[in-house]
Amino acid sequence: MAAESDEPARRRLSRAEAKARTRALLLDAAARVFARKGFTGASVEEIAETAGFSIGALYSNFGGKEALFLELLSHRQTDRIAEAAQTLDRYEPGTGEAAAELGRLLLDVADKDIDFAPLQAEFWLYAVRNPDVLDAMAANLRAPRQALEGVISTSLAQQGAPAEVSAEAVATVVAALFGGLVRQRRIDPASVPEELFGQALKWLFAGINAGTTPAATESE
Amino acid sequence: MAAESDEPARRRLSRAEAKARTRALLLDAAARVFARKGFTGASVEEIAETAGFSIGALYSNFGGKEALFLELLSHRQTDRIAEAAQTLDRYEPGTGEAAAELGRLLLDVADKDIDFAPLQAEFWLYAVRNPDVLDAMAANLRAPRQALEGVISTSLAQQGAPAEVSAEAVATVVAALFGGLVRQRRIDPASVPEELFGQALKWLFAGINAGTTPAATESE
DNA sequence: GTCTATATGCCGATAGAC
DNA sequence: GTCTATCGGCATATAGAC
């Protein structure tokens, strides 16, 4: 009673802050449960319990299971690709330092953040099966991809790469390779050693700078 | 009655052949439904109906939904990676012909065989979530990967690549890139043009042959 | 705003007819 | 060997107490 009327927005939590906290906890729990059980396999009961709330609280804060999932898909695309972009920005692509850092990042995503890749796969499957959200998914992937494109673009210029090499194309290749290697490492870790991602990027950038194209007939 | 006792195994279908045909039809239907609805989302009723049979026929031929799925996961891994290996075997990697053929293959898998990538994603998710089948999944991926490794190995030797370049590593990179690009194309087709896969392989092989490594300090 | 209790529907699996 | 009918269980979503 005492701390109710004289402290308008601080002192413990305001009602709005409490609600925001509940929402955040539910979103965290949802991310974990969706990653572990899949969208269809996850139950709202387990999500609510994991967050420490009841089913009623979930429905009070979100429209339902699908709304919760779509909120994650749209606003929780932290995408570790952005981290790769930052790493490539700090170190020069094609160097040993960048390769070592990217290897660390790959292991981090594949081995430590065990919910990341499965949740991403769930997002992808949902988008492929529901054309309505396909655009949202594409938009979410575009942001980190452009960050990657930016650092690659300046790097290509510095290294004197042929002008017709598109930074967007290289960024797409790097991102696809990253995702593919993360997934392969989850299935067969021995086949994807720590250095592989960095090594592949060394090859890639060396090949780009090696000339317009190895078969110099007139391919493009 | 007439065609029963005097034609032991031909004339229409024998009982064993009929059963084999039912199994095959159920497996085909299961692959489609699992790809479109996911493992949890798919119902045995829809699978049976898609195949043109009843729920009872499904249970008579398979242990249940999970057994059906695991049979697909283990024996239906046609894996288009093997096709990529064949293509690289016919044409020289790094050439324009190989690049064109691989571009065609990528579009074929991504655009035409619309159930392939989602089903593969379902397999991957199931394996990641069920450690018991993780080994089976790894084994299935290993076969086509080794086919790819074989053609890459001879190709590297012909092109005079540094001896310390591991064909297994290159094969893993190629396979991961292929899978990653297929997925990206399903989300944002414009970002993955037909030539991209072949172009990336040209860069990759050019980089491998460019020397031990661009940063020739003493990285490996 | 959060909880408990419940209504309604669907799914996997089985039993028994043919 | 295949089909129809059904049982038991669990999930989503809601209604009403606090």
CSV table of C-alpha atoms (C1' of nucleotides) in Angstrom, one decimal:
chain,number,residue,atom,x,y,z
A,1,MET,CA,0.0,0.0,0.0
A,2,ALA,CA,2.7,2.5,0.9
A,3,ALA,CA,4.7,2.1,-2.3
A,4,GLU,CA,1.7,2.4,-4.5
A,5,SER,CA,0.7,6.0,-5.0
A,6,ASP,CA,3.8,8.1,-4.3
A,7,GLU,CA,6.1,6.3,-6.7
A,8,PRO,CA,4.6,6.7,-10.2
A,9,ALA,CA,7.0,4.6,-12.3
A,10,ARG,CA,9.9,3.3,-10.3
A,11,ARG,CA,9.9,1.3,-7.0
A,12,ARG,CA,9.8,-2.4,-7.8
A,13,LEU,CA,8.0,-2.7,-11.1
A,14,SER,CA,5.3,-0.6,-12.7
A,15,ARG,CA,2.3,-2.5,-14.1
A,16,ALA,CA,3.5,-1.8,-17.6
A,17,GLU,CA,7.0,-3.0,-16.8
A,18,ALA,CA,5.7,-6.2,-15.2
A,19,LYS,CA,3.7,-6.9,-18.3
A,20,ALA,CA,6.7,-6.2,-20.5
A,21,ARG,CA,8.8,-8.6,-18.3
A,22,THR,CA,6.2,-11.3,-18.6
A,23,ARG,CA,6.2,-10.9,-22.4
A,24,ALA,CA,10.0,-11.1,-22.5
A,25,LEU,CA,10.1,-14.2,-20.4
A,26,LEU,CA,7.4,-15.9,-22.4
A,27,LEU,CA,9.3,-15.1,-25.6
A,28,ASP,CA,12.5,-16.5,-24.3
A,29,ALA,CA,10.7,-19.7,-23.2
A,30,ALA,CA,8.9,-19.9,-26.5
A,31,ALA,CA,12.2,-19.7,-28.4
A,32,ARG,CA,13.6,-22.6,-26.3
A,33,VAL,CA,10.6,-24.9,-26.6
A,34,PHE,CA,10.0,-24.2,-30.3
A,35,ALA,CA,13.6,-25.0,-30.9
A,36,ARG,CA,13.4,-28.3,-29.0
A,37,LYS,CA,10.0,-29.5,-30.0
A,38,GLY,CA,9.2,-27.7,-33.2
A,39,PHE,CA,6.3,-25.4,-33.9
A,40,THR,CA,3.7,-28.1,-34.1
A,41,GLY,CA,5.2,-30.3,-31.4
A,42,ALA,CA,5.5,-27.5,-28.9
A,43,SER,CA,2.5,-27.0,-26.5
A,44,VAL,CA,1.4,-23.7,-25.1
A,45,GLU,CA,1.3,-25.4,-21.7
A,46,GLU,CA,5.0,-26.3,-21.8
A,47,ILE,CA,5.9,-22.8,-23.0
A,48,ALA,CA,4.0,-21.2,-20.2
A,49,GLU,CA,5.4,-23.5,-17.6
A,50,THR,CA,9.0,-23.0,-18.9
A,51,ALA,CA,8.5,-19.2,-18.5
A,52,GLY,CA,7.0,-19.8,-15.0
A,53,PHE,CA,3.5,-18.7,-15.9
A,54,SER,CA,0.2,-20.2,-16.7
A,55,ILE,CA,-1.6,-20.8,-20.0
A,56,GLY,CA,-3.9,-17.9,-19.2
A,57,ALA,CA,-0.9,-15.5,-18.9
A,58,LEU,CA,0.2,-16.5,-22.3
A,59,TYR,CA,-3.1,-15.9,-23.9
A,60,SER,CA,-3.4,-12.6,-22.1
A,61,ASN,CA,-0.2,-11.4,-23.6
A,62,PHE,CA,-0.3,-13.0,-27.0
A,63,GLY,CA,-3.0,-14.0,-29.4
A,64,GLY,CA,-2.0,-17.7,-29.2
A,65,LYS,CA,0.7,-20.1,-30.2
A,66,GLU,CA,1.0,-18.9,-33.8
A,67,ALA,CA,1.2,-15.2,-32.9
A,68,LEU,CA,3.9,-16.0,-30.4
A,69,PHE,CA,5.9,-17.9,-33.1
A,70,LEU,CA,5.5,-15.2,-35.6
A,71,GLU,CA,6.6,-12.6,-33.1
A,72,LEU,CA,9.8,-14.6,-32.7
A,73,LEU,CA,10.2,-15.0,-36.4
A,74,SER,CA,9.9,-11.3,-37.1
A,75,HIS,CA,11.6,-9.6,-34.2
A,76,ARG,CA,14.0,-12.3,-32.8
A,77,GLN,CA,16.1,-12.8,-35.9
A,78,THR,CA,19.3,-11.9,-34.1
A,79,ASP,CA,21.0,-13.8,-36.9
A,80,ARG,CA,24.6,-14.6,-36.0
A,81,ILE,CA,25.4,-13.7,-39.6
A,82,ALA,CA,25.7,-10.2,-38.3
A,83,GLU,CA,28.4,-11.3,-36.0
A,84,ALA,CA,30.3,-12.8,-38.9
A,85,ALA,CA,30.1,-9.4,-40.6
A,86,GLN,CA,31.5,-7.7,-37.6
A,87,THR,CA,34.3,-10.2,-37.4
A,88,LEU,CA,35.2,-9.7,-41.0
A,89,ASP,CA,35.0,-5.9,-40.4
A,90,ARG,CA,37.6,-6.0,-37.6
A,91,TYR,CA,40.0,-8.4,-39.3
A,92,GLU,CA,40.8,-8.5,-43.0
A,93,PRO,CA,39.0,-11.4,-44.8
A,94,GLY,CA,41.5,-13.9,-46.1
A,95,THR,CA,43.9,-13.4,-43.2
A,96,GLY,CA,44.7,-15.9,-40.5
A,97,GLU,CA,43.2,-13.7,-37.7
A,98,ALA,CA,39.8,-13.5,-39.5
A,99,ALA,CA,39.9,-17.2,-40.2
A,100,ALA,CA,40.6,-18.1,-36.5
A,101,GLU,CA,37.8,-15.7,-35.3
A,102,LEU,CA,35.3,-17.1,-37.7
A,103,GLY,CA,36.2,-20.7,-36.7
A,104,ARG,CA,35.4,-19.7,-33.1
A,105,LEU,CA,32.1,-18.2,-34.2
A,106,LEU,CA,31.1,-21.3,-36.1
A,107,LEU,CA,31.8,-23.5,-33.1
A,108,ASP,CA,30.0,-21.1,-30.8
A,109,VAL,CA,26.9,-21.2,-32.9
A,110,ALA,CA,27.0,-24.9,-33.7
A,111,ASP,CA,28.1,-26.3,-30.3
A,112,LYS,CA,27.2,-23.7,-27.6
A,113,ASP,CA,24.0,-22.0,-28.8
A,114,ILE,CA,22.3,-25.4,-29.3
A,115,ASP,CA,18.8,-23.9,-29.9
A,116,PHE,CA,19.8,-21.4,-32.6
A,117,ALA,CA,20.1,-23.7,-35.7
A,118,PRO,CA,17.0,-25.7,-34.9
A,119,LEU,CA,14.9,-22.6,-34.3
A,120,GLN,CA,16.2,-21.1,-37.6
A,121,ALA,CA,15.2,-24.3,-39.3
A,122,GLU,CA,11.7,-24.1,-37.9
A,123,PHE,CA,11.5,-20.5,-39.1
A,124,TRP,CA,12.6,-21.6,-42.6
A,125,LEU,CA,10.1,-24.5,-42.7
A,126,TYR,CA,7.3,-22.3,-41.5
A,127,ALA,CA,8.1,-19.6,-44.1
A,128,VAL,CA,8.3,-22.2,-46.9
A,129,ARG,CA,5.0,-23.7,-45.9
A,130,ASN,CA,3.2,-20.4,-45.4
A,131,PRO,CA,3.7,-18.0,-48.3
A,132,ASP,CA,2.2,-15.1,-46.3
A,133,VAL,CA,5.2,-14.9,-44.0
A,134,LEU,CA,7.8,-15.7,-46.7
A,135,ASP,CA,8.3,-12.0,-47.4
A,136,ALA,CA,8.8,-11.2,-43.7
A,137,MET,CA,11.4,-14.0,-43.5
A,138,ALA,CA,13.2,-12.7,-46.5
A,139,ALA,CA,13.3,-9.2,-45.1
A,140,ASN,CA,14.7,-10.5,-41.8
A,141,LEU,CA,17.5,-12.3,-43.5
A,142,ARG,CA,18.2,-9.3,-45.7
A,143,ALA,CA,19.4,-7.0,-42.9
A,144,PRO,CA,22.3,-9.0,-41.6
A,145,ARG,CA,23.1,-10.1,-45.2
A,146,GLN,CA,23.6,-6.4,-46.1
A,147,ALA,CA,25.8,-5.8,-43.2
A,148,LEU,CA,27.9,-8.7,-44.5
A,149,GLU,CA,27.7,-7.3,-48.0
A,150,GLY,CA,29.0,-4.0,-46.8
A,151,VAL,CA,32.2,-5.2,-45.2
A,152,ILE,CA,32.8,-7.6,-48.1
A,153,SER,CA,32.4,-4.8,-50.6
A,154,THR,CA,35.1,-2.6,-49.0
A,155,SER,CA,37.3,-5.6,-48.6
A,156,LEU,CA,37.0,-6.5,-52.2
A,157,ALA,CA,37.9,-3.0,-53.3
A,158,GLN,CA,41.0,-3.0,-51.0
A,159,GLN,CA,42.2,-6.3,-52.3
A,160,GLY,CA,41.8,-5.1,-55.9
A,161,ALA,CA,39.3,-7.7,-56.9
A,162,PRO,CA,37.8,-7.5,-60.4
A,163,ALA,CA,35.1,-4.9,-60.6
A,164,GLU,CA,32.5,-7.3,-62.0
A,165,VAL,CA,32.6,-9.3,-58.8
A,166,SER,CA,29.3,-8.6,-56.9
A,167,ALA,CA,29.6,-8.1,-53.2
A,168,GLU,CA,26.0,-9.3,-52.9
A,169,ALA,CA,26.8,-12.6,-54.5
A,170,VAL,CA,29.8,-13.1,-52.3
A,171,ALA,CA,27.8,-12.3,-49.2
A,172,THR,CA,25.1,-14.8,-50.2
A,173,VAL,CA,27.8,-17.5,-50.7
A,174,VAL,CA,29.4,-16.7,-47.3
A,175,ALA,CA,26.1,-16.8,-45.5
A,176,ALA,CA,24.9,-20.0,-47.2
A,177,LEU,CA,28.2,-21.7,-46.4
A,178,PHE,CA,28.0,-20.7,-42.8
A,179,GLY,CA,24.6,-22.1,-42.3
A,180,GLY,CA,25.4,-25.3,-44.2
A,181,LEU,CA,28.5,-25.9,-42.1
A,182,VAL,CA,26.7,-25.3,-38.8
A,183,ARG,CA,24.1,-27.8,-39.8
A,184,GLN,CA,26.6,-30.4,-40.9
A,185,ARG,CA,28.6,-30.0,-37.7
A,186,ARG,CA,25.5,-30.8,-35.7
A,187,ILE,CA,25.1,-34.1,-37.5
A,188,ASP,CA,28.8,-35.1,-37.9
A,189,PRO,CA,31.1,-32.8,-35.9
A,190,ALA,CA,34.3,-34.5,-37.0
A,191,SER,CA,33.6,-33.6,-40.6
A,192,VAL,CA,33.6,-29.9,-39.8
A,193,PRO,CA,36.7,-29.0,-37.9
A,194,GLU,CA,37.1,-25.5,-36.4
A,195,GLU,CA,39.4,-24.2,-39.1
A,196,LEU,CA,37.2,-25.3,-42.0
A,197,PHE,CA,35.0,-22.2,-42.3
A,198,GLY,CA,38.0,-19.8,-42.2
A,199,GLN,CA,39.9,-22.0,-44.6
A,200,ALA,CA,37.1,-22.0,-47.1
A,201,LEU,CA,36.9,-18.2,-46.9
A,202,LYS,CA,40.6,-18.0,-47.6
A,203,TRP,CA,40.2,-20.1,-50.7
A,204,LEU,CA,37.1,-18.2,-51.8
A,205,PHE,CA,38.7,-14.7,-51.5
A,206,ALA,CA,42.0,-16.0,-53.0
A,207,GLY,CA,40.0,-17.3,-56.0
A,208,ILE,CA,38.1,-14.0,-56.4
A,209,ASN,CA,41.3,-12.1,-56.5
A,210,ALA,CA,43.1,-14.6,-58.7
A,211,GLY,CA,41.7,-12.9,-61.8
A,212,THR,CA,38.4,-12.4,-63.5
A,213,THR,CA,37.9,-16.1,-63.6
A,214,PRO,CA,40.3,-19.1,-64.0
A,215,ALA,CA,38.8,-20.2,-67.3
A,216,ALA,CA,39.5,-16.9,-69.0
A,217,THR,CA,37.7,-17.7,-72.2
A,218,GLU,CA,34.8,-15.2,-71.8
A,219,SER,CA,32.5,-16.8,-69.3
A,220,GLU,CA,30.8,-13.6,-68.0
B,1,MET,CA,-10.2,-68.2,-60.0
B,2,ALA,CA,-8.8,-69.2,-63.4
B,3,ALA,CA,-5.6,-67.1,-63.0
B,4,GLU,CA,-4.9,-68.2,-59.5
B,5,SER,CA,-3.2,-71.6,-59.5
B,6,ASP,CA,-1.5,-71.9,-62.9
B,7,GLU,CA,0.4,-68.6,-62.9
B,8,PRO,CA,2.7,-68.8,-59.9
B,9,ALA,CA,4.3,-65.3,-59.9
B,10,ARG,CA,3.3,-63.3,-63.0
B,11,ARG,CA,-0.3,-62.5,-64.3
B,12,ARG,CA,-1.5,-59.3,-62.6
B,13,LEU,CA,0.4,-59.0,-59.3
B,14,SER,CA,1.4,-61.7,-56.8
B,15,ARG,CA,0.5,-61.1,-53.2
B,16,ALA,CA,4.1,-60.2,-52.4
B,17,GLU,CA,4.3,-57.8,-55.3
B,18,ALA,CA,1.0,-56.2,-54.2
B,19,LYS,CA,2.3,-55.7,-50.7
B,20,ALA,CA,5.5,-54.2,-52.0
B,21,ARG,CA,3.6,-51.9,-54.2
B,22,THR,CA,1.4,-50.8,-51.3
B,23,ARG,CA,4.5,-50.1,-49.2
B,24,ALA,CA,6.1,-48.1,-52.0
B,25,LEU,CA,3.0,-46.0,-52.5
B,26,LEU,CA,2.7,-45.4,-48.8
B,27,LEU,CA,6.4,-44.3,-48.7
B,28,ASP,CA,5.9,-41.9,-51.6
B,29,ALA,CA,2.9,-40.4,-50.0
B,30,ALA,CA,4.6,-40.2,-46.6
B,31,ALA,CA,7.5,-38.3,-48.1
B,32,ARG,CA,5.2,-35.7,-49.7
B,33,VAL,CA,3.0,-35.3,-46.6
B,34,PHE,CA,6.0,-35.1,-44.2
B,35,ALA,CA,7.6,-32.5,-46.4
B,36,ARG,CA,4.5,-30.4,-46.5
B,37,LYS,CA,3.2,-30.7,-42.9
B,38,GLY,CA,6.3,-31.8,-41.0
B,39,PHE,CA,6.8,-34.9,-38.9
B,40,THR,CA,4.5,-33.8,-36.0
B,41,GLY,CA,2.0,-32.0,-38.2
B,42,ALA,CA,1.5,-34.9,-40.6
B,43,SER,CA,-1.3,-37.2,-39.7
B,44,VAL,CA,-1.4,-40.9,-40.6
B,45,GLU,CA,-4.8,-40.4,-42.0
B,46,GLU,CA,-3.6,-37.9,-44.6
B,47,ILE,CA,-0.7,-40.1,-45.5
B,48,ALA,CA,-2.9,-43.1,-46.0
B,49,GLU,CA,-5.5,-41.1,-48.0
B,50,THR,CA,-2.8,-39.6,-50.2
B,51,ALA,CA,-1.5,-43.0,-51.0
B,52,GLY,CA,-5.0,-44.2,-51.7
B,53,PHE,CA,-5.3,-46.6,-48.8
B,54,SER,CA,-6.8,-46.6,-45.3
B,55,ILE,CA,-5.2,-46.1,-41.9
B,56,GLY,CA,-5.3,-49.9,-41.4
B,57,ALA,CA,-3.2,-50.6,-44.5
B,58,LEU,CA,-0.6,-48.2,-43.1
B,59,TYR,CA,-0.4,-50.0,-39.8
B,60,SER,CA,-0.4,-53.4,-41.5
B,61,ASN,CA,2.7,-52.4,-43.5
B,62,PHE,CA,4.6,-50.3,-41.0
B,63,GLY,CA,4.9,-50.0,-37.3
B,64,GLY,CA,3.3,-46.6,-37.2
B,65,LYS,CA,4.1,-42.9,-38.0
B,66,GLU,CA,7.5,-42.9,-36.6
B,67,ALA,CA,8.6,-46.2,-38.2
B,68,LEU,CA,7.4,-44.8,-41.5
B,69,PHE,CA,9.4,-41.6,-41.1
B,70,LEU,CA,12.6,-43.5,-40.0
B,71,GLU,CA,12.3,-45.8,-43.0
B,72,LEU,CA,12.4,-42.7,-45.2
B,73,LEU,CA,15.2,-41.1,-43.3
B,74,SER,CA,17.3,-44.2,-43.6
B,75,HIS,CA,16.6,-45.6,-47.1
B,76,ARG,CA,15.3,-42.6,-49.0
B,77,GLN,CA,18.3,-40.4,-48.7
B,78,THR,CA,18.7,-40.1,-52.5
B,79,ASP,CA,20.6,-37.0,-51.7
B,80,ARG,CA,21.0,-34.8,-54.7
B,81,ILE,CA,24.6,-34.3,-53.6
B,82,ALA,CA,25.4,-37.5,-55.5
B,83,GLU,CA,24.1,-35.9,-58.6
B,84,ALA,CA,26.4,-33.0,-58.1
B,85,ALA,CA,29.3,-35.5,-57.8
B,86,GLN,CA,28.3,-37.1,-61.1
B,87,THR,CA,28.2,-33.7,-62.7
B,88,LEU,CA,31.6,-32.7,-61.4
B,89,ASP,CA,32.8,-36.1,-62.7
B,90,ARG,CA,31.6,-35.5,-66.2
B,91,TYR,CA,32.9,-32.0,-66.5
B,92,GLU,CA,36.0,-30.5,-65.1
B,93,PRO,CA,35.4,-28.5,-61.9
B,94,GLY,CA,36.2,-24.9,-62.4
B,95,THR,CA,35.1,-24.9,-66.1
B,96,GLY,CA,32.2,-23.2,-67.6
B,97,GLU,CA,30.4,-26.4,-68.6
B,98,ALA,CA,30.5,-27.7,-65.0
B,99,ALA,CA,29.3,-24.4,-63.6
B,100,ALA,CA,26.4,-24.3,-66.0
B,101,GLU,CA,25.4,-27.9,-65.2
B,102,LEU,CA,25.6,-27.3,-61.5
B,103,GLY,CA,23.5,-24.1,-61.8
B,104,ARG,CA,20.8,-26.2,-63.6
B,105,LEU,CA,21.0,-28.8,-60.8
B,106,LEU,CA,20.6,-26.1,-58.1
B,107,LEU,CA,17.5,-24.7,-59.7
B,108,ASP,CA,16.2,-28.2,-60.3
B,109,VAL,CA,16.4,-29.0,-56.6
B,110,ALA,CA,15.3,-25.7,-55.3
B,111,ASP,CA,12.5,-24.9,-57.7
B,112,LYS,CA,11.3,-28.1,-59.2
B,113,ASP,CA,11.7,-30.7,-56.5
B,114,ILE,CA,9.8,-28.6,-54.0
B,115,ASP,CA,9.5,-31.3,-51.4
B,116,PHE,CA,13.1,-32.2,-51.2
B,117,ALA,CA,14.6,-29.4,-49.1
B,118,PRO,CA,11.8,-29.3,-46.6
B,119,LEU,CA,11.9,-33.1,-46.1
B,120,GLN,CA,15.7,-32.9,-45.7
B,121,ALA,CA,15.1,-30.2,-43.1
B,122,GLU,CA,12.7,-32.4,-41.2
B,123,PHE,CA,15.2,-35.2,-41.2
B,124,TRP,CA,17.9,-32.9,-39.9
B,125,LEU,CA,15.6,-31.6,-37.1
B,126,TYR,CA,14.5,-35.1,-36.1
B,127,ALA,CA,18.1,-36.3,-36.0
B,128,VAL,CA,19.2,-33.3,-33.9
B,129,ARG,CA,16.4,-33.9,-31.5
B,130,ASN,CA,16.8,-37.6,-31.3
B,131,PRO,CA,20.4,-38.7,-30.6
B,132,ASP,CA,19.5,-42.3,-31.3
B,133,VAL,CA,19.1,-41.6,-35.1
B,134,LEU,CA,21.9,-39.1,-35.3
B,135,ASP,CA,24.4,-41.8,-36.3
B,136,ALA,CA,22.0,-43.1,-39.0
B,137,MET,CA,21.7,-39.6,-40.4
B,138,ALA,CA,25.4,-39.0,-40.4
B,139,ALA,CA,25.9,-42.4,-42.2
B,140,ASN,CA,23.4,-41.5,-44.8
B,141,LEU,CA,25.0,-38.2,-45.5
B,142,ARG,CA,28.5,-39.8,-45.7
B,143,ALA,CA,27.8,-42.0,-48.7
B,144,PRO,CA,27.1,-39.2,-51.3
B,145,ARG,CA,29.7,-37.0,-49.6
B,146,GLN,CA,32.3,-39.6,-50.3
B,147,ALA,CA,31.3,-39.8,-53.9
B,148,LEU,CA,31.8,-36.1,-54.1
B,149,GLU,CA,35.1,-36.5,-52.3
B,150,GLY,CA,36.3,-39.0,-54.9
B,151,VAL,CA,35.8,-36.8,-57.9
B,152,ILE,CA,37.2,-33.8,-56.1
B,153,SER,CA,40.2,-35.7,-55.1
B,154,THR,CA,41.1,-36.7,-58.7
B,155,SER,CA,40.3,-33.2,-59.9
B,156,LEU,CA,42.6,-31.6,-57.3
B,157,ALA,CA,45.4,-33.9,-58.4
B,158,GLN,CA,44.9,-33.1,-62.1
B,159,GLN,CA,44.9,-29.4,-61.4
B,160,GLY,CA,48.0,-29.6,-59.4
B,161,ALA,CA,46.6,-28.4,-56.2
B,162,PRO,CA,48.8,-28.3,-53.1
B,163,ALA,CA,49.1,-31.7,-51.5
B,164,GLU,CA,48.0,-30.6,-48.1
B,165,VAL,CA,44.5,-29.6,-49.4
B,166,SER,CA,42.1,-32.3,-48.1
B,167,ALA,CA,39.5,-33.5,-50.6
B,168,GLU,CA,37.2,-34.3,-47.7
B,169,ALA,CA,37.3,-30.7,-46.5
B,170,VAL,CA,36.6,-29.4,-50.0
B,171,ALA,CA,33.7,-31.9,-50.4
B,172,THR,CA,32.2,-30.8,-47.1
B,173,VAL,CA,32.4,-27.2,-48.1
B,174,VAL,CA,30.8,-27.9,-51.5
B,175,ALA,CA,28.0,-29.8,-49.9
B,176,ALA,CA,27.3,-27.2,-47.2
B,177,LEU,CA,27.3,-24.5,-49.8
B,178,PHE,CA,24.9,-26.4,-52.0
B,179,GLY,CA,22.4,-27.0,-49.2
B,180,GLY,CA,22.7,-23.4,-48.0
B,181,LEU,CA,22.1,-21.9,-51.4
B,182,VAL,CA,19.1,-24.2,-52.0
B,183,ARG,CA,17.5,-22.9,-48.8
B,184,GLN,CA,18.3,-19.3,-49.4
B,185,ARG,CA,16.7,-19.6,-52.9
B,186,ARG,CA,13.5,-20.9,-51.4
B,187,ILE,CA,13.3,-17.8,-49.3
B,188,ASP,CA,14.6,-15.1,-51.7
B,189,PRO,CA,15.0,-16.5,-55.2
B,190,ALA,CA,16.4,-13.2,-56.6
B,191,SER,CA,19.4,-13.4,-54.2
B,192,VAL,CA,20.5,-16.8,-55.7
B,193,PRO,CA,20.7,-16.6,-59.5
B,194,GLU,CA,21.3,-19.7,-61.5
B,195,GLU,CA,25.0,-19.0,-62.0
B,196,LEU,CA,25.9,-18.4,-58.4
B,197,PHE,CA,26.7,-22.0,-57.4
B,198,GLY,CA,28.9,-22.6,-60.4
B,199,GLN,CA,30.5,-19.2,-59.9
B,200,ALA,CA,31.3,-19.9,-56.3
B,201,LEU,CA,32.9,-23.2,-57.2
B,202,LYS,CA,35.0,-21.5,-59.8
B,203,TRP,CA,36.2,-19.1,-57.1
B,204,LEU,CA,36.8,-21.9,-54.6
B,205,PHE,CA,38.9,-24.1,-56.9
B,206,ALA,CA,40.8,-21.1,-58.3
B,207,GLY,CA,41.7,-20.2,-54.7
B,208,ILE,CA,42.8,-23.7,-53.8
B,209,ASN,CA,45.1,-23.8,-56.8
B,210,ALA,CA,46.3,-20.3,-56.3
B,211,GLY,CA,49.0,-21.6,-53.9
B,212,THR,CA,49.2,-23.1,-50.5
B,213,THR,CA,47.3,-20.2,-49.1
B,214,PRO,CA,47.2,-16.5,-49.9
B,215,ALA,CA,48.7,-15.4,-46.5
B,216,ALA,CA,51.8,-17.5,-47.0
B,217,THR,CA,53.2,-16.8,-43.5
B,218,GLU,CA,52.8,-20.4,-42.2
B,219,SER,CA,49.1,-20.7,-41.3
B,220,GLU,CA,48.9,-24.5,-41.6
C,1,DG,C1',-3.0,-9.4,-15.2
C,2,DT,C1',-2.7,-13.9,-13.8
C,3,DC,C1',-4.7,-18.4,-12.5
C,4,DT,C1',-7.8,-22.7,-12.4
C,5,DA,C1',-11.1,-25.4,-14.6
C,6,DT,C1',-13.2,-26.8,-18.6
C,7,DA,C1',-15.2,-27.3,-23.4
C,8,DT,C1',-14.3,-29.0,-27.9
C,9,DG,C1',-11.8,-31.2,-31.3
C,10,DC,C1',-8.2,-34.1,-33.4
C,11,DC,C1',-4.7,-37.6,-33.6
C,12,DG,C1',-2.4,-42.2,-33.1
C,13,DA,C1',-3.2,-46.7,-32.4
C,14,DT,C1',-6.2,-51.0,-32.1
C,15,DA,C1',-10.0,-54.4,-32.8
C,16,DG,C1',-12.7,-56.9,-35.5
C,17,DA,C1',-15.4,-57.5,-40.1
C,18,DC,C1',-14.5,-59.1,-44.8
D,1,DG,C1',-4.1,-57.7,-46.6
D,2,DT,C1',-7.2,-54.0,-46.3
D,3,DC,C1',-11.1,-51.5,-44.4
D,4,DT,C1',-14.4,-49.3,-40.8
D,5,DA,C1',-15.4,-48.1,-36.2
D,6,DT,C1',-13.8,-46.7,-31.9
D,7,DC,C1',-11.0,-45.8,-27.6
D,8,DG,C1',-8.0,-43.1,-25.0
D,9,DG,C1',-5.1,-39.1,-24.7
D,10,DC,C1',-3.7,-34.6,-25.4
D,11,DA,C1',-3.8,-30.0,-27.4
D,12,DT,C1',-5.8,-25.2,-28.2
D,13,DA,C1',-8.5,-21.9,-26.6
D,14,DT,C1',-11.9,-19.9,-23.4
D,15,DA,C1',-14.6,-18.6,-19.1
D,16,DG,C1',-14.8,-17.0,-14.8
D,17,DA,C1',-12.6,-16.6,-10.0
D,18,DC,C1',-9.2,-13.6,-7.6
